[in-house]
Coordinates of C-alpha atoms in Angstrom, one line a residue:
Chain A
M213 CA 17.8 -100.4 17.9
Q214 CA 14.7 -99.8 16.0
Y215 CA 15.0 -98.6 12.3
K216 CA 11.8 -96.8 11.0
K217 CA 11.2 -95.9 8.0
A218 CA 10.4 -92.6 6.9
G219 CA 6.9 -92.0 7.3
T220 CA 4.4 -90.2 4.6
E221 CA 4.3 -87.2 6.8
F222 CA 8.1 -87.1 7.3
K223 CA 8.4 -87.2 3.6
L224 CA 5.6 -84.3 3.1
V225 CA 7.5 -82.0 5.2
D226 CA 11.1 -82.9 3.5
A227 CA 9.6 -82.2 0.2
M228 CA 8.3 -78.6 2.0
L229 CA 11.6 -78.4 3.3
V230 CA 13.2 -78.6 -0.3
I231 CA 10.1 -76.5 -2.1
M232 CA 10.9 -73.3 0.3
M233 CA 15.0 -73.6 -0.4
I234 CA 13.9 -73.4 -4.4
V235 CA 11.4 -71.0 -4.1
P236 CA 13.4 -67.3 -2.9
I237 CA 15.8 -68.5 -5.5
V238 CA 13.2 -68.6 -8.3
L239 CA 11.0 -65.6 -6.8
A240 CA 14.1 -63.7 -7.3
I241 CA 15.2 -64.8 -10.8
L242 CA 11.2 -64.3 -11.5
M243 CA 11.3 -60.6 -10.5
K244 CA 14.4 -60.1 -12.0
V245 CA 12.9 -61.2 -15.1
L246 CA 9.8 -59.2 -14.8
F247 CA 11.3 -55.7 -13.9
I248 CA 14.6 -55.5 -15.3
P249 CA 14.4 -54.5 -19.2
V250 CA 17.3 -56.4 -21.1
G251 CA 19.9 -53.9 -21.3
E252 CA 21.8 -53.2 -25.0
G253 CA 25.3 -53.6 -25.7
I254 CA 27.8 -54.2 -22.6
E255 CA 26.9 -51.9 -19.7
I256 CA 28.8 -52.2 -16.1
T257 CA 26.5 -51.0 -13.5
G258 CA 25.5 -51.7 -10.1
A259 CA 22.6 -53.4 -8.9
H260 CA 19.3 -52.3 -10.2
V261 CA 16.8 -50.8 -8.0
Y262 CA 13.7 -52.1 -7.6
T263 CA 11.8 -49.0 -5.6
V264 CA 13.0 -46.7 -3.1
L265 CA 11.8 -46.8 0.4
N266 CA 12.1 -43.4 2.6
M267 CA 14.1 -43.4 5.7
P268 CA 15.8 -40.8 7.6
V269 CA 19.1 -39.7 7.2
S270 CA 19.1 -41.4 3.4
D271 CA 16.5 -43.5 1.4
L272 CA 17.0 -46.8 1.4
P273 CA 16.5 -48.1 -2.2
I274 CA 15.3 -52.0 -2.2
S275 CA 17.9 -53.3 -4.7
E276 CA 19.0 -56.6 -6.3
A277 CA 21.4 -56.8 -3.8
Q278 CA 18.9 -56.5 -1.2
V279 CA 16.5 -58.9 -2.6
N280 CA 18.9 -61.6 -3.3
S281 CA 20.8 -61.6 -0.3
L282 CA 17.1 -61.9 1.5
A283 CA 16.5 -64.4 -1.1
V284 CA 19.7 -66.3 -0.1
L285 CA 19.1 -66.1 3.5
I286 CA 15.9 -67.7 3.6
S287 CA 16.8 -70.5 1.2
I288 CA 19.8 -71.1 3.7
L289 CA 17.4 -71.0 6.8
F290 CA 15.1 -73.9 4.9
L291 CA 18.7 -75.5 4.3
C292 CA 19.5 -75.9 7.4
L293 CA 16.0 -76.7 8.3
Y294 CA 16.0 -79.7 6.0
M295 CA 19.6 -80.5 7.0
T296 CA 18.9 -81.1 10.6
H297 CA 15.7 -82.1 10.0
G298 CA 14.9 -85.9 11.8
I299 CA 17.9 -85.8 13.2
R300 CA 18.5 -88.4 15.8
A301 CA 21.2 -90.4 17.3
H302 CA 21.8 -93.5 15.4
V303 CA 19.8 -92.9 12.7
Y304 CA 22.4 -92.0 10.0
T305 CA 21.1 -90.5 6.7
K306 CA 23.5 -88.4 4.2
R307 CA 22.1 -85.2 5.2
A308 CA 22.5 -85.9 8.8
V309 CA 26.0 -87.6 8.3
L310 CA 26.5 -84.1 5.9
A311 CA 25.2 -81.5 8.9
E312 CA 27.8 -83.3 11.5
W313 CA 30.6 -83.0 9.0
A314 CA 29.9 -79.6 8.2
V315 CA 29.7 -78.8 11.7
E316 CA 32.7 -80.6 13.0
K317 CA 34.6 -79.1 10.3
I318 CA 33.5 -75.6 11.3
E319 CA 33.8 -76.3 14.7
G320 CA 37.4 -77.8 14.1
L321 CA 38.3 -74.4 12.3
V322 CA 37.5 -72.0 14.9
K323 CA 39.1 -74.2 17.6
E324 CA 42.5 -74.2 15.2
N325 CA 42.4 -70.6 14.4
M326 CA 40.7 -68.6 17.7
G327 CA 41.2 -71.1 20.7
D328 CA 38.9 -72.6 23.2
Y329 CA 37.5 -69.5 24.7
F330 CA 36.1 -68.2 21.0
M331 CA 34.0 -71.4 20.7
G332 CA 30.7 -69.7 20.8
F333 CA 32.0 -68.0 17.3
A334 CA 31.6 -71.3 15.5
P335 CA 27.7 -70.4 14.0
F336 CA 28.9 -67.0 13.3
I337 CA 31.8 -68.5 11.2
G338 CA 29.7 -71.0 9.6
A339 CA 27.2 -68.2 8.9
I340 CA 29.5 -65.9 7.0
L341 CA 30.4 -68.9 5.0
L342 CA 27.1 -69.9 4.6
L343 CA 26.0 -66.4 3.4
S344 CA 29.5 -65.1 1.5
A345 CA 29.2 -68.5 -0.6
F346 CA 25.6 -68.9 -1.3
S347 CA 25.5 -64.9 -1.7
S348 CA 28.4 -65.5 -4.6
L349 CA 27.1 -68.7 -6.2
S350 CA 23.8 -67.1 -6.7
S351 CA 25.2 -65.5 -9.6
L352 CA 25.3 -69.4 -11.3
V353 CA 21.7 -69.1 -11.3
G354 CA 22.4 -65.9 -13.0
L355 CA 21.3 -63.4 -10.3
F356 CA 23.2 -60.2 -9.2
A357 CA 25.3 -61.7 -7.3
P358 CA 24.7 -59.5 -3.6
T359 CA 28.7 -60.0 -2.5
S360 CA 29.5 -57.7 -5.6
D361 CA 27.3 -54.7 -4.3
L362 CA 29.5 -52.6 -1.5
N363 CA 27.1 -52.6 0.8
V364 CA 26.4 -55.6 1.7
V365 CA 30.2 -57.0 2.4
A366 CA 30.6 -53.5 4.4
G367 CA 27.8 -55.0 6.5
W368 CA 29.3 -57.9 7.3
A369 CA 32.9 -56.1 7.6
I370 CA 31.5 -53.7 10.2
L371 CA 29.7 -56.1 12.0
V372 CA 33.2 -58.1 12.5
F373 CA 34.7 -54.6 13.3
I374 CA 32.4 -54.2 15.8
L375 CA 33.3 -57.6 17.5
I376 CA 37.0 -56.6 17.4
T377 CA 36.3 -53.3 18.7
Y378 CA 34.2 -54.9 21.7
Y379 CA 37.1 -58.1 22.6
K380 CA 39.2 -55.0 22.7
L381 CA 37.0 -52.8 25.2
K382 CA 36.8 -56.2 27.2
C383 CA 39.9 -55.0 29.0
G384 CA 38.5 -51.7 29.9
P385 CA 39.0 -48.6 27.6
W386 CA 42.1 -47.1 29.1
Y387 CA 43.7 -50.3 28.2
Y388 CA 42.1 -50.0 24.5
I389 CA 43.3 -46.8 24.3
K390 CA 46.8 -47.4 25.7
G391 CA 47.1 -49.7 22.9
F392 CA 46.8 -47.2 20.2
M393 CA 49.7 -45.7 21.4
E394 CA 52.0 -49.0 21.3
P395 CA 54.9 -49.1 20.5
I396 CA 55.3 -45.3 21.1
P397 CA 52.6 -42.8 21.6
L398 CA 53.5 -41.1 18.1
M399 CA 52.0 -44.0 16.4
L400 CA 49.0 -43.1 17.5
P401 CA 47.7 -41.3 13.7
M402 CA 49.2 -44.8 12.5
N403 CA 47.2 -47.1 14.3
I404 CA 43.9 -45.3 13.9
I405 CA 44.6 -45.7 10.1
G406 CA 45.2 -49.4 10.8
E407 CA 42.1 -50.2 12.5
I408 CA 39.9 -48.5 10.2
A409 CA 41.6 -49.9 7.4
T410 CA 40.9 -53.2 8.7
P411 CA 37.0 -53.3 8.0
V412 CA 37.5 -51.3 4.3
S413 CA 40.0 -53.9 3.4
M414 CA 38.1 -56.6 4.1
T415 CA 35.0 -54.9 2.0
L416 CA 37.1 -54.2 -0.7
R417 CA 38.6 -57.4 -0.7
H418 CA 35.5 -59.4 -0.9
Y419 CA 33.8 -57.3 -3.0
G420 CA 36.4 -56.6 -5.8
N421 CA 37.0 -60.2 -6.2
I422 CA 33.4 -60.8 -6.7
L423 CA 32.6 -57.9 -9.0
S424 CA 36.2 -58.6 -10.9
G425 CA 35.0 -61.5 -12.0
T426 CA 31.4 -60.5 -13.1
V427 CA 32.9 -57.7 -14.7
I428 CA 35.4 -59.7 -16.7
S429 CA 32.6 -62.1 -17.4
I430 CA 30.8 -59.4 -19.4
L431 CA 33.9 -58.1 -21.2
L432 CA 34.8 -61.6 -22.3
A433 CA 31.5 -62.1 -23.2
S434 CA 31.4 -58.9 -25.1
A435 CA 34.8 -59.6 -26.9
L436 CA 34.2 -63.2 -27.5
Q437 CA 30.7 -61.8 -29.1
A438 CA 32.6 -59.0 -31.6
A439 CA 35.3 -62.1 -32.2
S440 CA 32.5 -64.0 -33.3
N441 CA 30.8 -61.3 -35.6
L442 CA 34.3 -60.4 -37.4
V443 CA 34.9 -64.2 -37.9
F444 CA 31.3 -65.7 -38.2
G445 CA 29.4 -62.5 -39.9
N446 CA 29.7 -63.2 -43.5
L447 CA 27.8 -66.6 -43.4
P448 CA 24.4 -66.3 -44.5
G449 CA 20.9 -65.6 -42.1
I450 CA 20.7 -66.5 -38.5
L451 CA 24.3 -68.2 -38.8
G452 CA 26.1 -65.0 -39.3
S453 CA 24.9 -63.3 -36.3
F454 CA 24.9 -66.4 -33.9
P455 CA 27.9 -66.0 -31.3
F456 CA 29.4 -69.2 -31.7
F457 CA 32.5 -68.2 -29.5
R458 CA 30.2 -67.7 -26.8
V459 CA 29.4 -70.8 -26.5
G460 CA 31.3 -72.9 -23.8
I461 CA 34.1 -70.6 -23.4
P462 CA 33.0 -68.4 -20.5
A463 CA 31.5 -71.1 -18.7
V464 CA 35.0 -72.3 -18.5
L465 CA 36.3 -68.9 -17.1
S466 CA 32.7 -68.8 -14.7
I467 CA 34.2 -72.1 -12.6
Y468 CA 37.2 -69.9 -11.7
F469 CA 35.4 -66.2 -11.6
D470 CA 32.3 -67.8 -9.8
L471 CA 32.5 -71.0 -8.3
F472 CA 36.0 -71.0 -6.8
S473 CA 36.3 -67.4 -6.3
G474 CA 33.0 -67.0 -4.5
C475 CA 33.6 -70.3 -2.2
L476 CA 37.4 -68.8 -1.7
Q477 CA 36.5 -65.3 -0.7
A478 CA 33.8 -66.8 1.6
F479 CA 36.8 -68.8 3.0
I480 CA 38.9 -65.4 3.2
F481 CA 36.4 -63.6 4.9
S482 CA 35.6 -66.1 7.5
M483 CA 39.2 -66.5 7.7
L484 CA 40.3 -62.9 8.2
T485 CA 37.4 -62.4 10.7
M486 CA 38.6 -65.1 12.9
L487 CA 42.3 -63.9 13.0
Y488 CA 41.4 -60.3 13.5
V489 CA 38.4 -61.3 16.7
S490 CA 41.1 -63.3 18.1
T491 CA 44.2 -61.4 17.7
S492 CA 42.4 -58.4 19.3
F493 CA 41.4 -60.1 22.5
P494 CA 44.1 -59.4 24.9
M495 CA 43.4 -63.0 26.1
E496 CA 46.7 -62.9 29.1
E497 CA 45.9 -59.5 30.1
Y498 CA 42.0 -60.2 30.2
M499 CA 43.1 -63.3 32.1
R500 CA 45.1 -61.5 34.5
R501 CA 42.5 -59.2 35.3
K502 CA 39.7 -61.6 35.9
S503 CA 42.1 -63.7 38.9
L504 CA 42.6 -60.4 40.3
K505 CA 39.3 -59.6 40.8
E506 CA 38.6 -63.2 42.1
K507 CA 41.4 -62.8 44.3
N508 CA 39.9 -59.5 45.8
N509 CA 36.2 -60.9 46.0
Chain B
M185 CA 14.3 -48.8 -14.3
Q186 CA 17.6 -46.9 -12.3
S187 CA 20.4 -49.0 -11.0
L188 CA 22.8 -48.1 -8.9
D189 CA 26.4 -47.0 -9.4
I190 CA 29.0 -49.7 -9.1
I191 CA 30.6 -48.0 -6.1
S192 CA 27.4 -46.4 -4.1
I193 CA 26.9 -46.5 -0.4
N194 CA 23.9 -46.6 1.2
I195 CA 24.2 -46.8 5.2
W196 CA 20.5 -48.5 5.5
Q197 CA 21.7 -50.8 3.0
I198 CA 24.8 -51.7 5.3
V199 CA 22.9 -51.9 8.2
V200 CA 20.2 -54.0 6.7
S201 CA 23.1 -56.3 5.9
L202 CA 24.8 -56.2 9.0
L203 CA 21.1 -57.2 10.5
N204 CA 20.8 -60.4 7.6
L205 CA 24.3 -61.5 8.9
V206 CA 23.2 -61.3 12.7
I207 CA 19.8 -63.4 11.5
L208 CA 21.6 -65.7 10.0
F209 CA 23.6 -66.1 13.1
F210 CA 20.9 -67.1 15.0
I211 CA 19.4 -69.7 12.3
V212 CA 22.6 -71.3 11.9
K213 CA 23.2 -71.5 15.7
K214 CA 19.3 -72.4 16.6
V215 CA 18.7 -74.8 13.5
L216 CA 22.1 -76.6 12.7
F217 CA 24.5 -76.1 15.2
E218 CA 22.3 -77.2 18.0
P219 CA 20.1 -79.5 16.7
V220 CA 24.0 -81.5 15.4
K221 CA 25.5 -80.8 18.8
K222 CA 22.6 -82.4 20.5
M223 CA 22.7 -85.6 18.4
I224 CA 26.4 -85.6 18.9
A225 CA 25.7 -85.3 22.5
E226 CA 23.2 -88.0 22.3
R227 CA 25.5 -90.4 20.7
E228 CA 28.2 -90.1 23.3
A229 CA 26.1 -90.4 26.3
M230 CA 24.6 -93.8 24.2
A231 CA 28.7 -94.9 23.6
Q232 CA 29.4 -93.9 27.0
S233 CA 26.3 -95.9 28.6
I234 CA 27.9 -98.5 26.4
I235 CA 31.2 -98.5 27.6
T236 CA 30.3 -98.5 31.3
E237 CA 27.9 -101.2 31.0
A238 CA 30.8 -103.4 28.8
N239 CA 33.2 -102.1 32.0
E240 CA 30.4 -103.4 34.5
T241 CA 30.0 -106.4 32.7
L242 CA 33.6 -107.1 32.4
D243 CA 34.3 -106.3 36.1
Q244 CA 31.4 -109.0 36.8
A245 CA 33.4 -111.7 35.0
K246 CA 35.9 -111.0 36.7
E247 CA 34.8 -111.4 40.0
Q248 CA 33.1 -114.3 39.6
K249 CA 36.3 -115.7 38.0
T250 CA 38.6 -114.8 41.0
L251 CA 35.5 -116.4 42.7
Y252 CA 35.3 -119.8 40.5
D253 CA 39.2 -119.8 40.7
T254 CA 39.2 -120.0 44.6
K255 CA 36.7 -123.1 44.9
I256 CA 38.2 -124.5 42.0
A257 CA 41.6 -124.4 44.1
A258 CA 39.6 -125.3 47.5
A259 CA 38.1 -128.2 45.8
H260 CA 41.9 -129.4 44.6
D261 CA 42.8 -129.0 48.2
E262 CA 39.9 -131.3 49.5
A263 CA 40.4 -133.7 46.6
D264 CA 44.1 -133.9 47.8
A265 CA 42.9 -134.0 51.6
I266 CA 40.6 -136.9 50.6
I267 CA 43.1 -138.7 48.7
K268 CA 45.3 -138.8 51.5
K269 CA 42.9 -139.7 54.2
A270 CA 41.9 -142.8 51.8
V271 CA 45.5 -143.6 50.9
A272 CA 46.2 -143.4 55.1
R273 CA 43.3 -145.5 55.7
A274 CA 43.7 -147.9 53.1
D275 CA 47.7 -147.8 54.3
H276 CA 46.2 -148.7 57.6
R277 CA 43.9 -151.5 56.7
S278 CA 46.5 -153.3 54.3
D279 CA 49.2 -153.1 57.7
V280 CA 46.1 -154.3 59.8
I281 CA 45.3 -157.0 57.1
I282 CA 49.1 -157.9 56.8
E283 CA 49.7 -157.9 60.5
N284 CA 46.3 -160.4 60.9
A285 CA 47.8 -162.6 58.2
Q286 CA 51.3 -162.8 59.9
E287 CA 49.5 -163.7 63.1
K288 CA 47.4 -166.4 61.2
A289 CA 50.5 -167.7 59.5
D290 CA 52.4 -167.6 62.3
G291 CA 49.4 -169.1 64.4
I292 CA 49.4 -171.9 61.4
L293 CA 53.0 -172.6 61.6
R294 CA 53.3 -172.7 65.6
Q295 CA 50.1 -175.0 65.2
A296 CA 51.6 -177.2 62.1
K297 CA 55.1 -177.9 64.6
I298 CA 52.9 -178.7 67.4
D299 CA 51.5 -181.3 65.5
A300 CA 54.6 -182.2 63.7
E301 CA 55.9 -182.7 67.0
L302 CA 52.9 -184.5 68.3
E303 CA 53.1 -186.7 65.4
Q304 CA 57.1 -187.6 65.9
K305 CA 56.3 -188.5 69.2
K306 CA 53.2 -190.7 68.1
A307 CA 55.0 -192.2 65.4
E308 CA 57.9 -192.7 67.9
E309 CA 55.7 -194.5 70.3
G310 CA 54.4 -196.4 67.6
I311 CA 57.6 -197.3 66.1
R312 CA 58.5 -198.2 69.6
R313 CA 55.7 -200.2 69.9
E314 CA 56.4 -202.2 66.9
I315 CA 60.2 -202.6 67.7
V316 CA 58.7 -203.8 71.3
D317 CA 56.3 -206.2 69.9
L318 CA 58.8 -207.2 67.0
S319 CA 61.3 -207.6 69.2
S320 CA 59.3 -209.9 71.7
V321 CA 58.2 -211.9 68.6
L322 CA 61.2 -212.6 68.2
T323 CA 62.7 -213.3 71.3
K324 CA 59.7 -216.0 71.5
K325 CA 60.1 -217.5 68.0
M326 CA 64.0 -217.7 69.5
L327 CA 63.5 -218.6 73.0
K328 CA 60.3 -220.6 72.1
R329 CA 59.4 -220.2 75.4
E330 CA 56.7 -218.4 77.0
I331 CA 58.3 -215.4 78.8
N332 CA 56.5 -212.8 81.0
E333 CA 55.5 -210.1 78.4
A334 CA 55.9 -207.7 81.2
D335 CA 59.0 -208.2 82.0
H336 CA 60.6 -207.8 78.4
R337 CA 58.5 -204.8 77.7
E338 CA 60.5 -203.7 80.4
M339 CA 63.6 -204.5 79.7
I340 CA 63.4 -203.2 76.0
D341 CA 62.2 -200.0 76.9
E342 CA 65.1 -199.5 79.1
F343 CA 67.3 -200.8 75.9
L344 CA 65.4 -198.1 73.7
Q345 CA 65.8 -195.9 76.4
D346 CA 69.5 -196.3 75.6
I347 CA 69.6 -196.2 72.5
G348 CA 67.4 -193.1 72.7
E349 CA 69.9 -191.6 74.9
I350 CA 73.1 -192.4 72.4
S351 CA 71.1 -191.4 69.4

C-alpha cells in the first residue's frame, strides 16, 4: 500500500476550498456592515431589505435572510467539497473519517426512523440538517440567522409537505381522498386542517424557537445595559457609560439560544420530516397493489 | 433602509428558500454522499478481495495438508512393509544359517564319532598286537624255546576273541 504525501497542488486546492468556505460568510458580514445602519436602542424587526426585485404576483425583497441563506448554501457546498477532497479507500485523513462518520450517522438515522425503502432520503435529511444548523449558527458570527425569517423555514416545510403528499398519492388519488374520511366521513374538515397544520406547525416551531432566542438575547442585552447604567452610572468618564454587565453574561445564554437551540431545532426539523414522510406512506397498501399489478402482468 | 416585519410572508421568498433546499439536497448527494459511499464500497470490495484471497489460500493449505497426510501415511505403510520384509528375510536367513550350522555340527559330530570308533578300533588293534607281542615274549621267556610264531598268534587271537566275547 503506497502512501503518497499530499502534493503542492492538492494543498493549493485545499486552501482554495477553505477560503471559498469562508468567503461567502465574510461577504455577508461585509454587506451587513456596509449597508445596514446601526440601530439606536432596542429594536426587534425582521430581516433588513437590501433591494427589492419586481416580480409577478408580489415583489421579491432581497433581505438579509435571503443573502445569508445563499451564503450558507455556498459555504456548505465548499465544506462538502473540502470534506470529500481526495477521499480514497485506504487513505485515512481526519476529514475523510469525519465525512464517513457523518454519512453513516445520517444513514443510520434514516434507516432507523424511515426504514430501508426510504434510504434515498439520507442526503435530503443531511441537507436539512446542514442547512438548518448552519443557518441558525450563522448568528454566532453576527449575521441575521436565516432561520429566524418565517419565509425560509416555510419554504422547507412546504417542500416536506409536498413530499408527504407525494407519498400519500402513491396509492392513487382515490386512496388519498379516502384517507381524509377516516375513521368517519364527518372527520373530513378536521383531517384537512390536520394536514395543513403539519407544515405550519413545523415552520412555526423552527422559526419561533430561533427568533425567540434572538429576541430574548436582545431583551437581555438591553436589560443588562440598563442595570449597568443604574449601578455604574455614577462612575466618572467612560467608566460610567461602559456596560459592565454586558460582558460575559449574554455569552452564556448564547450557548443555549444560538448553539444548542440551533442544533436542536435542526435535529427536530429533520426528525419530524422523517417521521411525517415515513408515516404518510401507506407501505402495506402500496406493496399489495404492486404485487397485484405484477401478478396481472 | 427598510426592514421586514417580524412576521412577513412573501411567496417568492418561500419559493427561493424551497429551491435552496432542493439545490442543497443535490449538492449533498453528489458532493458528500456519493464520494463517501463510493469510498466505502471500494474499501469493502478491497476487504472482500482480501478475505476471498485468504480463504483461497486456506483451502489450498488444507488441500496440501491432506495430500501430505496421505503421503505420509503411505510412507509409513511402505516403511512397515519394508521392515516386515527385511525381518522376514533376516528370519529366513538366520534359519538357513542355523540349519547349515546344525548340519555342519551334525557332520562334525558324526565324523568325530566315526573317527573315535576308528581310533578305538585302531587302539584295540594296537592293544591286541601289543598283548600278542607281550604274551609271545612272555611265553618265549617262559618256555625258553623257539616256537612257531604264527601258531602262537593264532592261539592268542582265539584267546582274545574269547575274552572279547566274555567282556
